[in-house]
PDB file of C-alpha atoms and ligand atoms in Angstrom:
ATOM      1  CA  LYS A   1     -94.372-100.080  30.999  1.00 70.00           C
ATOM      2  CA  TYR A   2     -96.647-101.541  28.568  1.00 74.00           C
ATOM      3  CA  GLU A   3     -95.852 -98.334  26.524  1.00 78.00           C
ATOM      4  CA  LYS A   4     -92.241 -99.708  26.448  1.00 83.00           C
ATOM      5  CA  ILE A   5     -93.432-102.970  25.106  1.00 82.00           C
ATOM      6  CA  TRP A   6     -95.083-101.419  22.279  1.00 83.00           C
ATOM      7  CA  LEU A   7     -92.067 -99.419  21.590  1.00 84.00           C
ATOM      8  CA  VAL A   8     -89.759-102.251  21.376  1.00 86.00           C
ATOM      9  CA  PHE A   9     -92.575-104.197  19.365  1.00 85.00           C
ATOM     10  CA  GLY A  10     -92.747-101.172  16.961  1.00 85.00           C
ATOM     11  CA  GLY A  11     -89.006-101.053  16.277  1.00 85.00           C
ATOM     12  CA  ILE A  12     -88.651-104.710  15.527  1.00 85.00           C
ATOM     13  CA  THR A  13     -91.130-104.133  13.234  1.00 86.00           C
ATOM     14  CA  LEU A  14     -89.614-101.350  11.426  1.00 85.00           C
ATOM     15  CA  ILE A  15     -86.559-103.498  11.290  1.00 85.00           C
ATOM     16  CA  VAL A  16     -88.370-106.680   9.896  1.00 84.00           C
ATOM     17  CA  PHE A  17     -89.780-104.304   7.372  1.00 79.00           C
ATOM     18  CA  LEU A  18     -86.661-102.477   6.494  1.00 82.00           C
ATOM     19  CA  SER A  19     -84.693-105.947   5.824  1.00 82.00           C
ATOM     20  CA  VAL A  20     -87.381-107.352   3.896  1.00 79.00           C
ATOM     21  CA  ILE A  21     -87.027-103.877   1.376  1.00 76.00           C
ATOM     22  CA  GLY A  22     -83.297-104.511   1.768  1.00 76.00           C
ATOM     23  CA  VAL A  23     -83.511-108.067   0.620  1.00 74.00           C
ATOM     24  CA  SER A  24     -85.937-107.416  -2.157  1.00 72.00           C
ATOM     25  CA  ALA A  25     -84.106-104.634  -3.445  1.00 71.00           C
ATOM     26  CA  PHE A  26     -80.833-106.714  -3.515  1.00 66.00           C
ATOM     27  CA  ALA A  27     -82.814-110.003  -5.298  1.00 66.00           C
ATOM     28  CA  MET A  28     -83.989-107.883  -8.360  1.00 62.00           C
ATOM     29  CA  GLY A  29     -80.615-106.086  -8.372  1.00 59.00           C
ATOM     30  CA  HIS A  30     -78.982-109.391  -9.302  1.00 52.00           C
ATOM     31  CA  HIS A  31     -82.176-110.975 -11.082  1.00 49.00           C
ATOM     32  CA  PRO A  32     -84.027-108.162 -13.225  1.00 46.00           C
ATOM     33  CA  PRO A  33     -86.360-109.726 -15.184  1.00 45.00           C
ATOM     34  CA  SER A  34     -85.573-110.130 -18.895  1.00 44.00           C
ATOM     35  CA  ASP A  35     -88.315-107.818 -20.357  1.00 53.00           C
ATOM     36  CA  MET A  36     -86.791-104.649 -18.554  1.00 58.00           C
ATOM     37  CA  THR A  37     -83.589-104.818 -20.540  1.00 69.00           C
ATOM     38  CA  THR A  38     -82.191-101.034 -20.206  1.00 84.00           C
ATOM     39  CA  ILE A  39     -80.416 -99.387 -22.726  1.00 89.00           C
ATOM     40  CA  ASP A  40     -79.014 -95.909 -22.080  1.00 88.00           C
ATOM     41  CA  PRO A  41     -81.439 -93.623 -24.065  1.00 86.00           C
ATOM     42  CA  GLU A  42     -78.382 -92.065 -25.183  1.00 87.00           C
ATOM     43  CA  LYS A  43     -77.224 -94.894 -26.602  1.00 91.00           C
ATOM     44  CA  VAL A  44     -80.515 -95.891 -28.106  1.00 91.00           C
ATOM     45  CA  LYS A  45     -79.780 -95.031 -31.956  1.00 90.00           C
ATOM     46  CA  GLU A  46     -75.956 -96.784 -31.565  1.00 91.00           C
ATOM     47  CA  THR A  47     -77.618-100.045 -30.056  1.00 92.00           C
ATOM     48  CA  ALA A  48     -79.350-102.984 -32.260  1.00 92.00           C
ATOM     49  CA  PRO A  49     -82.018-103.502 -33.329  1.00 93.00           C
ATOM     50  CA  PHE A  50     -83.030 -99.533 -33.194  1.00 94.00           C
ATOM     51  CA  ASP A  51     -79.326 -98.956 -35.105  1.00 93.00           C
ATOM     52  CA  ASP A  52     -81.690 -99.613 -38.204  1.00 94.00           C
ATOM     53  CA  PRO A  53     -85.328 -98.902 -37.144  1.00 95.00           C
ATOM     54  CA  GLY A  54     -88.033 -99.874 -39.917  1.00 95.00           C
ATOM     55  CA  LEU A  55     -90.046-102.483 -41.116  1.00 96.00           C
ATOM     56  CA  LYS A  56     -88.501-105.993 -41.510  1.00 96.00           C
ATOM     57  CA  LYS A  57     -90.514-108.945 -43.019  1.00 97.00           C
ATOM     58  CA  ILE A  58     -90.149-112.039 -41.305  1.00 97.00           C
ATOM     59  CA  GLY A  59     -92.618-114.673 -42.319  1.00 97.00           C
ATOM     60  CA  ASP A  60     -95.557-114.841 -44.413  1.00 96.00           C
ATOM     61  CA  ASN A  61     -97.115-111.564 -44.690  1.00 97.00           C
ATOM     62  CA  GLU A  62     -95.363-111.080 -40.632  1.00 98.00           C
ATOM     63  CA  TYR A  63     -93.413-108.059 -39.867  1.00 98.00           C
ATOM     64  CA  GLU A  64     -91.215-106.678 -37.349  1.00 97.00           C
ATOM     65  CA  ALA A  65     -91.449-103.103 -37.071  1.00 97.00           C
ATOM     66  CA  VAL A  66     -88.682-101.433 -34.975  1.00 97.00           C
ATOM     67  CA  MET A  67     -89.337 -97.889 -33.861  1.00 97.00           C
ATOM     68  CA  VAL A  68     -87.516 -95.159 -31.662  1.00 96.00           C
ATOM     69  CA  ALA A  69     -90.231 -92.780 -30.473  1.00 96.00           C
ATOM     70  CA  GLN A  70     -88.571 -89.253 -29.919  1.00 95.00           C
ATOM     71  CA  ALA A  71     -89.916 -86.068 -29.238  1.00 94.00           C
ATOM     72  CA  PHE A  72     -91.749 -85.127 -31.451  1.00 96.00           C
ATOM     73  CA  MET A  73     -92.251 -88.546 -33.637  1.00 96.00           C
ATOM     74  CA  PHE A  74     -92.013 -92.029 -34.281  1.00 96.00           C
ATOM     75  CA  GLY A  75     -90.069 -92.412 -37.544  1.00 93.00           C
ATOM     76  CA  GLU A  76     -90.869 -93.238 -41.048  1.00 93.00           C
ATOM     77  CA  PRO A  77     -94.140 -94.019 -42.191  1.00 96.00           C
ATOM     78  CA  LEU A  78     -94.603 -97.981 -42.294  1.00 97.00           C
ATOM     79  CA  GLU A  79     -96.285 -99.465 -45.364  1.00 97.00           C
ATOM     80  CA  VAL A  80     -97.705-103.217 -45.097  1.00 98.00           C
ATOM     81  CA  PRO A  81    -100.252-105.131 -47.364  1.00 97.00           C
ATOM     82  CA  LYS A  82    -103.557-106.324 -45.938  1.00 97.00           C
ATOM     83  CA  GLY A  83    -103.418-108.867 -43.259  1.00 97.00           C
ATOM     84  CA  ALA A  84    -100.159-108.348 -42.116  1.00 98.00           C
ATOM     85  CA  THR A  85     -99.178-109.063 -38.673  1.00 98.00           C
ATOM     86  CA  VAL A  86     -96.848-106.831 -37.211  1.00 98.00           C
ATOM     87  CA  HIS A  87     -94.540-107.045 -34.223  1.00 97.00           C
ATOM     88  CA  PHE A  88     -93.928-103.374 -32.924  1.00 97.00           C
ATOM     89  CA  LYS A  89     -90.378-103.285 -31.081  1.00 96.00           C
ATOM     90  CA  VAL A  90     -90.287 -99.744 -29.933  1.00 96.00           C
ATOM     91  CA  THR A  91     -88.160 -97.791 -27.849  1.00 96.00           C
ATOM     92  CA  SER A  92     -87.821 -94.378 -26.471  1.00 96.00           C
ATOM     93  CA  ALA A  93     -84.727 -92.024 -27.032  1.00 94.00           C
ATOM     94  CA  ASP A  94     -85.800 -89.794 -24.243  1.00 95.00           C
ATOM     95  CA  VAL A  95     -88.628 -89.423 -22.092  1.00 95.00           C
ATOM     96  CA  VAL A  96     -91.880 -91.760 -21.893  1.00 96.00           C
ATOM     97  CA  HIS A  97     -94.162 -91.539 -24.796  1.00 97.00           C
ATOM     98  CA  GLY A  98     -97.383 -93.160 -25.456  1.00 97.00           C
ATOM     99  CA  PHE A  99     -97.993 -95.374 -28.694  1.00 98.00           C
ATOM    100  CA  SER A 100    -101.690 -95.903 -29.385  1.00 98.00           C
ATOM    101  CA  ILE A 101    -102.833 -96.972 -32.878  1.00 97.00           C
ATOM    102  CA  PRO A 102    -106.895 -95.785 -32.571  1.00 96.00           C
ATOM    103  CA  GLY A 103    -109.669 -98.364 -34.008  1.00 94.00           C
ATOM    104  CA  THR A 104    -107.315-101.100 -32.741  1.00 95.00           C
ATOM    105  CA  ASN A 105    -106.006-102.246 -29.338  1.00 94.00           C
ATOM    106  CA  VAL A 106    -102.498-101.444 -29.663  1.00 97.00           C
ATOM    107  CA  ASN A 107    -102.012 -99.116 -26.825  1.00 97.00           C
ATOM    108  CA  MET A 108     -98.942 -99.236 -24.930  1.00 96.00           C
ATOM    109  CA  MET A 109     -96.649 -96.710 -22.774  1.00 96.00           C
ATOM    110  CA  ILE A 110     -92.927 -96.254 -24.067  1.00 96.00           C
ATOM    111  CA  THR A 111     -90.029 -96.323 -21.288  1.00 93.00           C
ATOM    112  CA  PRO A 112     -86.798 -94.958 -22.394  1.00 93.00           C
ATOM    113  CA  GLY A 113     -84.131 -97.588 -23.013  1.00 90.00           C
ATOM    114  CA  HIS A 114     -86.601-100.514 -22.744  1.00 94.00           C
ATOM    115  CA  ILE A 115     -87.901-102.399 -24.910  1.00 94.00           C
ATOM    116  CA  ASN A 116     -91.462-102.169 -25.589  1.00 95.00           C
ATOM    117  CA  THR A 117     -93.338-104.709 -27.634  1.00 96.00           C
ATOM    118  CA  ILE A 118     -96.983-105.185 -29.240  1.00 96.00           C
ATOM    119  CA  THR A 119     -98.569-107.274 -32.119  1.00 97.00           C
ATOM    120  CA  HIS A 120    -101.221-106.687 -33.928  1.00 98.00           C
ATOM    121  CA  LYS A 121    -102.886-108.102 -37.305  1.00 98.00           C
ATOM    122  CA  PHE A 122    -103.877-105.511 -39.690  1.00 98.00           C
ATOM    123  CA  ASP A 123    -107.152-106.820 -41.196  1.00 97.00           C
ATOM    124  CA  GLU A 124    -108.581-104.074 -42.946  1.00 95.00           C
ATOM    125  CA  ALA A 125    -106.832-101.719 -45.658  1.00 96.00           C
ATOM    126  CA  GLY A 126    -106.349 -98.042 -44.767  1.00 97.00           C
ATOM    127  CA  GLU A 127    -104.517 -95.525 -42.882  1.00 97.00           C
ATOM    128  CA  PHE A 128    -103.936 -95.888 -39.383  1.00 98.00           C
ATOM    129  CA  LEU A 129    -102.094 -93.283 -37.280  1.00 97.00           C
ATOM    130  CA  ILE A 130    -100.003 -94.205 -34.335  1.00 98.00           C
ATOM    131  CA  ILE A 131    -100.360 -91.218 -31.571  1.00 97.00           C
ATOM    132  CA  CYS A 132     -98.745 -90.825 -28.282  1.00 97.00           C
ATOM    133  CA  ASN A 133    -101.136 -90.570 -25.568  1.00 96.00           C
ATOM    134  CA  GLU A 134     -98.283 -89.676 -22.657  1.00 97.00           C
ATOM    135  CA  TYR A 135     -97.988 -85.976 -22.201  1.00 96.00           C
ATOM    136  CA  CYS A 136     -94.271 -85.472 -23.351  1.00 97.00           C
ATOM    137  CA  GLY A 137     -93.520 -81.916 -24.005  1.00 96.00           C
ATOM    138  CA  VAL A 138     -94.495 -78.972 -25.875  1.00 96.00           C
ATOM    139  CA  GLY A 139     -95.223 -81.275 -29.057  1.00 96.00           C
ATOM    140  CA  HIS A 140     -96.740 -83.877 -27.631  1.00 97.00           C
ATOM    141  CA  GLN A 141    -100.067 -83.019 -29.351  1.00 96.00           C
ATOM    142  CA  ALA A 142     -98.493 -82.882 -32.980  1.00 96.00           C
ATOM    143  CA  MET A 143     -96.586 -86.456 -32.153  1.00 97.00           C
ATOM    144  CA  SER A 144     -97.912 -89.217 -34.501  1.00 96.00           C
ATOM    145  CA  GLY A 145     -97.167 -91.762 -36.977  1.00 97.00           C
ATOM    146  CA  LYS A 146     -98.621 -93.726 -39.757  1.00 97.00           C
ATOM    147  CA  ILE A 147     -99.103 -97.114 -40.796  1.00 98.00           C
ATOM    148  CA  GLU A 148    -100.189 -97.730 -44.718  1.00 98.00           C
ATOM    149  CA  VAL A 149    -102.256-100.747 -45.140  1.00 98.00           C
ATOM    150  CA  ASN A 150    -103.318-101.914 -48.467  1.00 94.00           C
TER     151      ASN A 150
HETATM  152 CU1  LIG B 201     -94.890 -88.200 -27.164  1.00 56.25          CU
HETATM  153 CU2  LIG B 201     -96.785 -87.473 -26.214  1.00 56.25          CU
END
């Protein structure tokens, strides 16, 4: 007799659980968070701002660096003056890549079709490497980019 009660209780719990999942999936589908902007990875290079990657001056020693990560590169080397604040806007045209600049706190994951952003102020002159720290295929070890600060 008791077993039947627990069976019914378990059934109700399961139904409540599934409804919660269903409702949250519905809610998320209808209100995607704005930072989850998704671009079809195959159309990344035709979609602004990634159709025109590179460095753009947006203020007093302030730049926006639009980059497309793709097996196995980050695009053209960048050159900025010492003290420049760079707002990186990066997406991937294929798989998940890493985006890390050793010696700085720049370290993020680049997900295909999403606009991943991070800002860094380059106070010291030098040559900075951008390295991929997410395994992305046979060329992963060699995947790097360059930022020249002078
Ligand atoms: Cu790109 Cu590892």
